[in-house]
Amino acid sequence: MRAVIVAAFVAFALTMALTPLAAKLFRRLKAGQPIRSDGPQTHLAKAGTPAMGGVVFIFTTVLAYVAGHLVLMALPEQVNGVTFNRPTGFTATGIVLIGLFVACGFVGFIDDWIKIRKKHSGGISGRMKILGLSIAAAVFGLIAVYYTGSIHTDEISETVATPYLSFTREVEWLNVTKIGMVIVIIFLVNATANGVNLTDGLDGLATGASMMAFLAYMIIGFWEYRHWCGGAQPAANLCYDVRDPLEIALVAGAAAGAMFGFLWWNTSPAQIFMGDSGALGLGGLLAGLALTSKTILLLPIIGALFVIITCSSIIQYTSFKLTGRRVFRMAPLQHHFELAGWSEVNIVVRFWIIAGIGVAIALGFFFADFLRIAG
């Protein structure tokens, strides 16, 4: 747990320190966020606010992950005669998680850069964005499903992902085959990345919601580590057959710390926006955490707010195409409430509550399953 705490603190401290410096640099480079002309008129006052803040917290999360590993290497392998199986170097799980975070963030960075260069809210096309995310998901999905490597110093070989879908554990009758799992990963990354991107419409909204989701995965990862089938004394009926669960907790903790630090500067009135580089990166990492912790079907509950906001856009688009009428005053959902007269801060806080409820329900399912088996 010490390594996880150190990683979270390092990410928080670095993000707190580097974000305002990045904001000043982006202002000098005139890397301001273009504002949609068809969006809420109150957003026009935000024109010129530095974008691409996601570059900062992706960078600090990676550094914090490395710092966490330095702590793991320094910890004793045995305490009171009990051997702890910890990663001493970078693992396949870490490569998949950090790789998805950076690769999806890079797709968003290209989108942000084009927007800034053109000084227009339209970046790369939707199809190109999906293509970029799909390539990233496919590469790391193939690694997760097909790469077999030894776990730490043991001779046990195991892939990061299996052909089975999962809720709180793998569901044995939901075998989608290996290539099917790669397709699931591609869908999962696209859905989650775009869900976070749609949510990133108000100051601090996506940042706070993402932080809660990462905290949930930090708890899940550490619990799986403490009850890991690859640990010292696993209980066969209770242990989690997950590769490198401590890596999951480490990366999730680092990301949560980075989000906490970024929220200081991103909350209303935002001094910097995360941009697509941040939103797509966060979505890719959330998808990776669901995959590696074997909680794929639990992710829609952990990310309930992202699901709700995405569904509002789908409903709006479908209704307008089929009937010519709009269900909401504006989509995504947060803009509907803006036009209804709610203040930005009220919307953000109330949506955070929804995100928190989703996280609480998901953790309830996760621990209820453990207690069910234990009982």
CSV table of C-alpha atoms in Angstrom, one decimal:
chain,number,residue,atom,x,y,z
A,1,MET,CA,0.0,0.0,0.0
A,2,ARG,CA,2.9,2.3,0.6
A,3,ALA,CA,3.9,2.3,-3.0
A,4,VAL,CA,0.3,3.1,-4.1
A,5,ILE,CA,0.2,6.1,-1.6
A,6,VAL,CA,3.6,7.3,-2.8
A,7,ALA,CA,2.5,7.1,-6.4
A,8,ALA,CA,-0.7,9.0,-5.7
A,9,PHE,CA,1.1,11.7,-3.7
A,10,VAL,CA,3.9,12.2,-6.3
A,11,ALA,CA,1.3,12.5,-9.1
A,12,PHE,CA,-0.7,15.0,-7.0
A,13,ALA,CA,2.3,17.1,-6.1
A,14,LEU,CA,3.8,17.2,-9.6
A,15,THR,CA,0.4,18.0,-11.2
A,16,MET,CA,-0.2,20.8,-8.8
A,17,ALA,CA,3.2,22.3,-9.5
A,18,LEU,CA,3.4,21.8,-13.3
A,19,THR,CA,-0.2,22.6,-14.3
A,20,PRO,CA,0.1,26.4,-13.8
A,21,LEU,CA,3.4,26.4,-15.5
A,22,ALA,CA,1.9,24.6,-18.5
A,23,ALA,CA,-1.0,27.0,-18.5
A,24,LYS,CA,1.4,30.0,-18.8
A,25,LEU,CA,3.4,28.2,-21.5
A,26,PHE,CA,0.2,27.4,-23.5
A,27,ARG,CA,-0.9,31.0,-23.2
A,28,ARG,CA,2.4,32.2,-24.7
A,29,LEU,CA,2.0,29.7,-27.5
A,30,LYS,CA,-1.6,31.0,-28.0
A,31,ALA,CA,-2.8,27.4,-27.5
A,32,GLY,CA,-6.2,28.5,-26.3
A,33,GLN,CA,-9.4,26.4,-26.5
A,34,PRO,CA,-11.6,27.3,-29.5
A,35,ILE,CA,-15.3,27.5,-28.3
A,36,ARG,CA,-18.2,26.0,-30.3
A,37,SER,CA,-20.3,28.8,-31.8
A,38,ASP,CA,-23.4,26.6,-31.4
A,39,GLY,CA,-22.8,25.8,-27.7
A,40,PRO,CA,-24.1,27.7,-24.7
A,41,GLN,CA,-23.4,31.4,-25.1
A,42,THR,CA,-22.0,31.6,-21.6
A,43,HIS,CA,-19.0,29.5,-22.8
A,44,LEU,CA,-17.8,32.2,-25.2
A,45,ALA,CA,-16.2,33.9,-22.2
A,46,LYS,CA,-13.9,30.9,-21.8
A,47,ALA,CA,-12.4,31.4,-25.3
A,48,GLY,CA,-8.6,31.5,-25.1
A,49,THR,CA,-8.3,29.4,-21.9
A,50,PRO,CA,-5.3,27.1,-22.4
A,51,ALA,CA,-6.1,23.6,-23.6
A,52,MET,CA,-4.1,20.3,-23.7
A,53,GLY,CA,-3.9,20.1,-19.9
A,54,GLY,CA,-4.1,16.4,-20.3
A,55,VAL,CA,-0.5,16.4,-21.4
A,56,VAL,CA,0.5,17.4,-17.9
A,57,PHE,CA,-1.4,14.7,-16.0
A,58,ILE,CA,-0.5,12.0,-18.4
A,59,PHE,CA,3.1,12.9,-17.9
A,60,THR,CA,2.9,13.1,-14.1
A,61,THR,CA,1.0,9.8,-13.9
A,62,VAL,CA,3.7,8.0,-15.8
A,63,LEU,CA,6.4,9.6,-13.5
A,64,ALA,CA,4.4,8.6,-10.4
A,65,TYR,CA,4.1,5.1,-11.7
A,66,VAL,CA,7.9,4.9,-12.0
A,67,ALA,CA,8.2,6.4,-8.5
A,68,GLY,CA,5.8,3.7,-7.1
A,69,HIS,CA,8.0,1.0,-8.7
A,70,LEU,CA,11.1,2.5,-7.0
A,71,VAL,CA,9.3,2.1,-3.7
A,72,LEU,CA,8.3,-1.5,-4.5
A,73,MET,CA,11.9,-2.3,-5.3
A,74,ALA,CA,13.0,-0.9,-1.9
A,75,LEU,CA,10.4,-2.8,0.2
A,76,PRO,CA,11.5,-6.1,1.8
A,77,GLU,CA,10.3,-9.3,0.2
A,78,GLN,CA,9.5,-10.9,3.5
A,79,VAL,CA,7.8,-9.5,6.6
A,80,ASN,CA,7.4,-11.7,9.7
A,81,GLY,CA,8.2,-14.7,7.6
A,82,VAL,CA,5.5,-13.9,5.0
A,83,THR,CA,6.7,-13.6,1.4
A,84,PHE,CA,5.0,-10.8,-0.7
A,85,ASN,CA,5.0,-11.4,-4.4
A,86,ARG,CA,5.5,-7.9,-5.8
A,87,PRO,CA,6.5,-6.6,-9.3
A,88,THR,CA,10.2,-5.5,-9.2
A,89,GLY,CA,10.1,-4.2,-12.8
A,90,PHE,CA,7.6,-3.1,-15.4
A,91,THR,CA,5.0,-5.7,-16.2
A,92,ALA,CA,2.7,-6.6,-19.1
A,93,THR,CA,-0.2,-5.1,-17.1
A,94,GLY,CA,1.6,-1.9,-16.6
A,95,ILE,CA,2.5,-1.7,-20.3
A,96,VAL,CA,-1.1,-2.2,-21.3
A,97,LEU,CA,-2.4,0.4,-18.8
A,98,ILE,CA,0.2,3.1,-19.4
A,99,GLY,CA,0.3,2.3,-23.1
A,100,LEU,CA,-3.4,2.8,-23.5
A,101,PHE,CA,-3.2,6.0,-21.5
A,102,VAL,CA,-0.5,7.5,-23.6
A,103,ALA,CA,-1.7,6.3,-27.0
A,104,CYS,CA,-5.3,7.4,-26.5
A,105,GLY,CA,-4.0,10.7,-25.2
A,106,PHE,CA,-1.8,11.1,-28.3
A,107,VAL,CA,-4.9,10.7,-30.5
A,108,GLY,CA,-6.5,13.5,-28.5
A,109,PHE,CA,-3.3,15.6,-28.7
A,110,ILE,CA,-3.5,15.5,-32.5
A,111,ASP,CA,-7.1,16.6,-32.3
A,112,ASP,CA,-6.3,19.5,-29.9
A,113,TRP,CA,-3.3,20.6,-32.0
A,114,ILE,CA,-5.4,20.8,-35.2
A,115,LYS,CA,-8.1,22.8,-33.3
A,116,ILE,CA,-5.6,25.3,-32.0
A,117,ARG,CA,-3.8,25.6,-35.4
A,118,LYS,CA,-7.1,26.2,-37.2
A,119,LYS,CA,-8.5,28.2,-34.4
A,120,HIS,CA,-11.7,26.2,-34.8
A,121,SER,CA,-13.6,23.8,-32.5
A,122,GLY,CA,-13.5,21.1,-35.2
A,123,GLY,CA,-10.4,19.0,-35.1
A,124,ILE,CA,-9.8,15.6,-36.7
A,125,SER,CA,-13.0,14.0,-38.1
A,126,GLY,CA,-15.0,11.6,-35.9
A,127,ARG,CA,-14.0,8.7,-38.2
A,128,MET,CA,-10.3,9.4,-37.9
A,129,LYS,CA,-10.6,9.7,-34.1
A,130,ILE,CA,-12.3,6.3,-33.9
A,131,LEU,CA,-9.7,4.9,-36.2
A,132,GLY,CA,-6.9,6.2,-34.0
A,133,LEU,CA,-8.5,4.9,-30.8
A,134,SER,CA,-9.2,1.6,-32.5
A,135,ILE,CA,-5.5,1.2,-33.5
A,136,ALA,CA,-4.3,1.9,-30.0
A,137,ALA,CA,-6.9,-0.4,-28.5
A,138,ALA,CA,-6.1,-3.2,-31.0
A,139,VAL,CA,-2.3,-3.0,-30.3
A,140,PHE,CA,-2.6,-3.2,-26.6
A,141,GLY,CA,-5.5,-5.5,-26.8
A,142,LEU,CA,-3.4,-8.0,-28.7
A,143,ILE,CA,-0.7,-7.7,-26.1
A,144,ALA,CA,-3.2,-8.2,-23.3
A,145,VAL,CA,-4.8,-11.3,-24.9
A,146,TYR,CA,-1.8,-13.0,-26.6
A,147,TYR,CA,1.4,-12.1,-24.8
A,148,THR,CA,2.4,-14.7,-22.3
A,149,GLY,CA,5.1,-13.8,-19.9
A,150,SER,CA,6.3,-14.9,-16.5
A,151,ILE,CA,4.8,-13.1,-13.5
A,152,HIS,CA,7.7,-11.4,-11.6
A,153,THR,CA,10.3,-14.0,-10.6
A,154,ASP,CA,8.0,-16.9,-10.8
A,155,GLU,CA,7.8,-19.4,-13.6
A,156,ILE,CA,4.0,-19.0,-13.9
A,157,SER,CA,3.0,-17.6,-17.3
A,158,GLU,CA,-0.2,-15.8,-17.7
A,159,THR,CA,-1.8,-13.3,-20.1
A,160,VAL,CA,-3.2,-10.0,-18.9
A,161,ALA,CA,-6.7,-10.7,-20.4
A,162,THR,CA,-8.6,-13.9,-21.2
A,163,PRO,CA,-11.4,-14.7,-23.6
A,164,TYR,CA,-14.0,-14.4,-20.8
A,165,LEU,CA,-16.1,-11.3,-20.1
A,166,SER,CA,-16.2,-10.3,-16.4
A,167,PHE,CA,-18.3,-8.6,-13.8
A,168,THR,CA,-16.6,-8.8,-10.4
A,169,ARG,CA,-14.8,-11.9,-11.7
A,170,GLU,CA,-14.7,-13.8,-14.9
A,171,VAL,CA,-18.0,-15.2,-16.0
A,172,GLU,CA,-17.2,-18.7,-17.3
A,173,TRP,CA,-20.1,-19.0,-19.7
A,174,LEU,CA,-19.3,-15.7,-21.4
A,175,ASN,CA,-16.4,-16.9,-23.6
A,176,VAL,CA,-16.0,-14.6,-26.6
A,177,THR,CA,-12.8,-16.2,-27.9
A,178,LYS,CA,-9.4,-14.3,-28.0
A,179,ILE,CA,-10.1,-12.4,-31.2
A,180,GLY,CA,-13.5,-11.6,-29.9
A,181,MET,CA,-12.0,-10.1,-26.7
A,182,VAL,CA,-9.7,-7.9,-28.8
A,183,ILE,CA,-12.9,-6.6,-30.5
A,184,VAL,CA,-14.5,-6.1,-27.1
A,185,ILE,CA,-11.4,-4.1,-26.1
A,186,ILE,CA,-11.6,-1.9,-29.2
A,187,PHE,CA,-15.3,-1.2,-28.5
A,188,LEU,CA,-14.6,-0.6,-24.8
A,189,VAL,CA,-11.8,1.9,-25.4
A,190,ASN,CA,-13.9,3.9,-28.0
A,191,ALA,CA,-17.0,3.9,-25.8
A,192,THR,CA,-15.2,5.0,-22.6
A,193,ALA,CA,-12.9,7.5,-24.3
A,194,ASN,CA,-15.8,9.2,-26.1
A,195,GLY,CA,-17.9,9.1,-22.9
A,196,VAL,CA,-15.3,11.0,-20.9
A,197,ASN,CA,-14.9,13.4,-23.9
A,198,LEU,CA,-18.6,14.2,-24.0
A,199,THR,CA,-18.6,14.7,-20.2
A,200,ASP,CA,-15.7,17.2,-20.5
A,201,GLY,CA,-18.0,20.2,-21.2
A,202,LEU,CA,-18.0,22.1,-17.9
A,203,ASP,CA,-15.2,23.2,-15.6
A,204,GLY,CA,-14.0,20.2,-13.4
A,205,LEU,CA,-16.8,17.9,-14.4
A,206,ALA,CA,-14.9,15.1,-16.1
A,207,THR,CA,-11.9,15.6,-13.9
A,208,GLY,CA,-13.8,15.0,-10.7
A,209,ALA,CA,-15.8,12.1,-12.1
A,210,SER,CA,-12.7,10.5,-13.4
A,211,MET,CA,-10.9,10.9,-10.1
A,212,MET,CA,-13.8,9.0,-8.4
A,213,ALA,CA,-13.6,6.2,-10.9
A,214,PHE,CA,-9.8,5.9,-10.5
A,215,LEU,CA,-10.2,5.8,-6.7
A,216,ALA,CA,-12.6,2.9,-7.2
A,217,TYR,CA,-10.1,1.0,-9.3
A,218,MET,CA,-7.4,1.7,-6.8
A,219,ILE,CA,-9.5,0.1,-4.1
A,220,ILE,CA,-10.4,-2.8,-6.3
A,221,GLY,CA,-6.8,-3.4,-7.4
A,222,PHE,CA,-5.5,-3.4,-3.9
A,223,TRP,CA,-8.3,-5.7,-2.6
A,224,GLU,CA,-7.5,-8.1,-5.5
A,225,TYR,CA,-3.8,-8.0,-4.5
A,226,ARG,CA,-4.6,-8.8,-0.9
A,227,HIS,CA,-6.7,-11.8,-2.0
A,228,TRP,CA,-4.6,-12.7,-5.1
A,229,CYS,CA,-4.3,-16.3,-6.3
A,230,GLY,CA,-0.6,-15.6,-6.9
A,231,GLY,CA,0.0,-14.3,-3.4
A,232,ALA,CA,1.5,-16.0,-0.4
A,233,GLN,CA,-1.5,-17.8,1.1
A,234,PRO,CA,-4.5,-17.5,-1.2
A,235,ALA,CA,-7.8,-19.0,-0.3
A,236,ALA,CA,-8.8,-21.0,-3.3
A,237,ASN,CA,-12.5,-20.0,-3.2
A,238,LEU,CA,-11.9,-16.3,-2.5
A,239,CYS,CA,-8.7,-15.4,-4.4
A,240,TYR,CA,-8.8,-13.3,-7.6
A,241,ASP,CA,-7.2,-14.8,-10.7
A,242,VAL,CA,-5.9,-11.4,-12.0
A,243,ARG,CA,-2.4,-10.8,-13.3
A,244,ASP,CA,-0.4,-8.1,-11.4
A,245,PRO,CA,-3.2,-6.6,-9.3
A,246,LEU,CA,-0.8,-4.4,-7.4
A,247,GLU,CA,0.0,-2.8,-10.8
A,248,ILE,CA,-3.6,-2.0,-11.2
A,249,ALA,CA,-3.8,-0.2,-7.8
A,250,LEU,CA,-0.5,1.6,-8.5
A,251,VAL,CA,-1.6,3.0,-11.9
A,252,ALA,CA,-5.1,3.9,-10.7
A,253,GLY,CA,-3.7,5.5,-7.5
A,254,ALA,CA,-1.3,7.6,-9.6
A,255,ALA,CA,-4.1,8.7,-12.0
A,256,ALA,CA,-6.4,9.6,-9.1
A,257,GLY,CA,-3.7,11.7,-7.5
A,258,ALA,CA,-3.0,13.5,-10.8
A,259,MET,CA,-6.7,14.2,-11.2
A,260,PHE,CA,-6.9,15.6,-7.7
A,261,GLY,CA,-4.0,18.0,-8.4
A,262,PHE,CA,-5.4,18.9,-11.8
A,263,LEU,CA,-8.8,19.7,-10.3
A,264,TRP,CA,-7.3,22.5,-8.3
A,265,TRP,CA,-6.7,24.4,-11.6
A,266,ASN,CA,-9.5,23.0,-13.7
A,267,THR,CA,-12.4,23.7,-11.3
A,268,SER,CA,-14.6,26.8,-12.0
A,269,PRO,CA,-13.4,29.2,-13.3
A,270,ALA,CA,-10.9,26.8,-15.1
A,271,GLN,CA,-7.4,28.1,-15.7
A,272,ILE,CA,-6.7,25.3,-18.0
A,273,PHE,CA,-8.8,22.6,-19.9
A,274,MET,CA,-7.8,19.0,-20.2
A,275,GLY,CA,-8.7,19.0,-23.9
A,276,ASP,CA,-9.2,15.8,-26.0
A,277,SER,CA,-5.6,14.8,-25.1
A,278,GLY,CA,-6.8,14.4,-21.5
A,279,ALA,CA,-10.3,13.2,-22.1
A,280,LEU,CA,-9.4,10.4,-24.5
A,281,GLY,CA,-6.4,9.4,-22.4
A,282,LEU,CA,-8.6,9.1,-19.3
A,283,GLY,CA,-11.2,7.0,-21.2
A,284,GLY,CA,-8.5,4.7,-22.5
A,285,LEU,CA,-7.0,4.2,-19.1
A,286,LEU,CA,-10.5,3.5,-17.5
A,287,ALA,CA,-11.1,0.8,-20.2
A,288,GLY,CA,-7.6,-0.7,-19.5
A,289,LEU,CA,-8.3,-0.8,-15.7
A,290,ALA,CA,-11.6,-2.6,-16.3
A,291,LEU,CA,-9.9,-5.1,-18.6
A,292,THR,CA,-6.9,-5.8,-16.3
A,293,SER,CA,-8.9,-6.1,-13.1
A,294,LYS,CA,-11.5,-8.3,-14.9
A,295,THR,CA,-14.4,-6.0,-14.2
A,296,ILE,CA,-15.4,-5.2,-17.7
A,297,LEU,CA,-19.2,-5.3,-17.1
A,298,LEU,CA,-18.8,-3.4,-13.8
A,299,LEU,CA,-17.3,-0.4,-15.7
A,300,PRO,CA,-20.6,1.0,-16.9
A,301,ILE,CA,-21.7,1.3,-13.2
A,302,ILE,CA,-18.3,2.8,-12.0
A,303,GLY,CA,-18.6,5.3,-14.9
A,304,ALA,CA,-22.4,5.8,-14.6
A,305,LEU,CA,-22.2,9.5,-15.3
A,306,PHE,CA,-20.2,8.9,-18.5
A,307,VAL,CA,-22.9,6.4,-19.6
A,308,ILE,CA,-25.8,8.8,-18.8
A,309,ILE,CA,-24.2,11.7,-20.7
A,310,THR,CA,-23.3,9.5,-23.7
A,311,CYS,CA,-26.9,8.1,-23.8
A,312,SER,CA,-28.3,11.7,-23.8
A,313,SER,CA,-26.3,12.5,-26.9
A,314,ILE,CA,-27.4,9.2,-28.6
A,315,ILE,CA,-31.1,9.9,-27.7
A,316,GLN,CA,-30.8,13.4,-29.0
A,317,TYR,CA,-29.2,12.4,-32.3
A,318,THR,CA,-31.6,9.5,-32.9
A,319,SER,CA,-34.7,11.5,-32.1
A,320,PHE,CA,-33.7,14.3,-34.4
A,321,LYS,CA,-32.8,12.0,-37.2
A,322,LEU,CA,-36.1,10.0,-37.0
A,323,THR,CA,-38.6,12.7,-36.0
A,324,GLY,CA,-36.9,16.0,-36.5
A,325,ARG,CA,-37.5,16.8,-32.8
A,326,ARG,CA,-35.0,17.2,-30.0
A,327,VAL,CA,-35.6,15.6,-26.6
A,328,PHE,CA,-33.2,17.9,-24.8
A,329,ARG,CA,-32.6,21.6,-25.2
A,330,MET,CA,-29.0,20.7,-26.1
A,331,ALA,CA,-26.8,17.6,-25.8
A,332,PRO,CA,-24.8,16.4,-24.0
A,333,LEU,CA,-27.0,16.5,-20.9
A,334,GLN,CA,-25.0,19.1,-18.9
A,335,HIS,CA,-25.8,21.7,-21.6
A,336,HIS,CA,-29.5,21.0,-21.3
A,337,PHE,CA,-29.4,22.0,-17.7
A,338,GLU,CA,-27.3,25.1,-18.5
A,339,LEU,CA,-30.0,26.3,-20.9
A,340,ALA,CA,-32.6,25.5,-18.3
A,341,GLY,CA,-31.0,28.1,-16.0
A,342,TRP,CA,-28.8,26.0,-13.7
A,343,SER,CA,-25.5,27.5,-12.8
A,344,GLU,CA,-22.4,25.7,-14.0
A,345,VAL,CA,-21.2,25.0,-10.4
A,346,ASN,CA,-24.6,23.5,-9.5
A,347,ILE,CA,-24.6,21.2,-12.5
A,348,VAL,CA,-21.0,20.0,-11.8
A,349,VAL,CA,-21.6,19.3,-8.1
A,350,ARG,CA,-24.8,17.5,-8.7
A,351,PHE,CA,-23.3,15.4,-11.5
A,352,TRP,CA,-20.4,14.6,-9.2
A,353,ILE,CA,-23.0,13.2,-6.8
A,354,ILE,CA,-24.3,11.0,-9.5
A,355,ALA,CA,-20.8,9.8,-10.4
A,356,GLY,CA,-20.2,9.1,-6.7
A,357,ILE,CA,-23.4,7.1,-6.4
A,358,GLY,CA,-22.3,5.0,-9.4
A,359,VAL,CA,-18.9,4.3,-7.8
A,360,ALA,CA,-20.6,3.4,-4.5
A,361,ILE,CA,-23.0,1.0,-6.1
A,362,ALA,CA,-20.2,-0.6,-8.1
A,363,LEU,CA,-18.0,-1.1,-5.1
A,364,GLY,CA,-21.1,-2.5,-3.3
A,365,PHE,CA,-21.5,-5.1,-6.0
A,366,PHE,CA,-17.8,-5.9,-5.9
A,367,PHE,CA,-17.6,-6.5,-2.1
A,368,ALA,CA,-21.0,-8.2,-1.9
A,369,ASP,CA,-19.7,-10.8,-4.3
A,370,PHE,CA,-16.7,-11.4,-2.1
A,371,LEU,CA,-18.9,-11.7,1.0
A,372,ARG,CA,-21.2,-14.1,-0.8
A,373,ILE,CA,-18.4,-16.4,-1.6
A,374,ALA,CA,-16.9,-16.1,1.8
A,375,GLY,CA,-20.2,-16.9,3.4
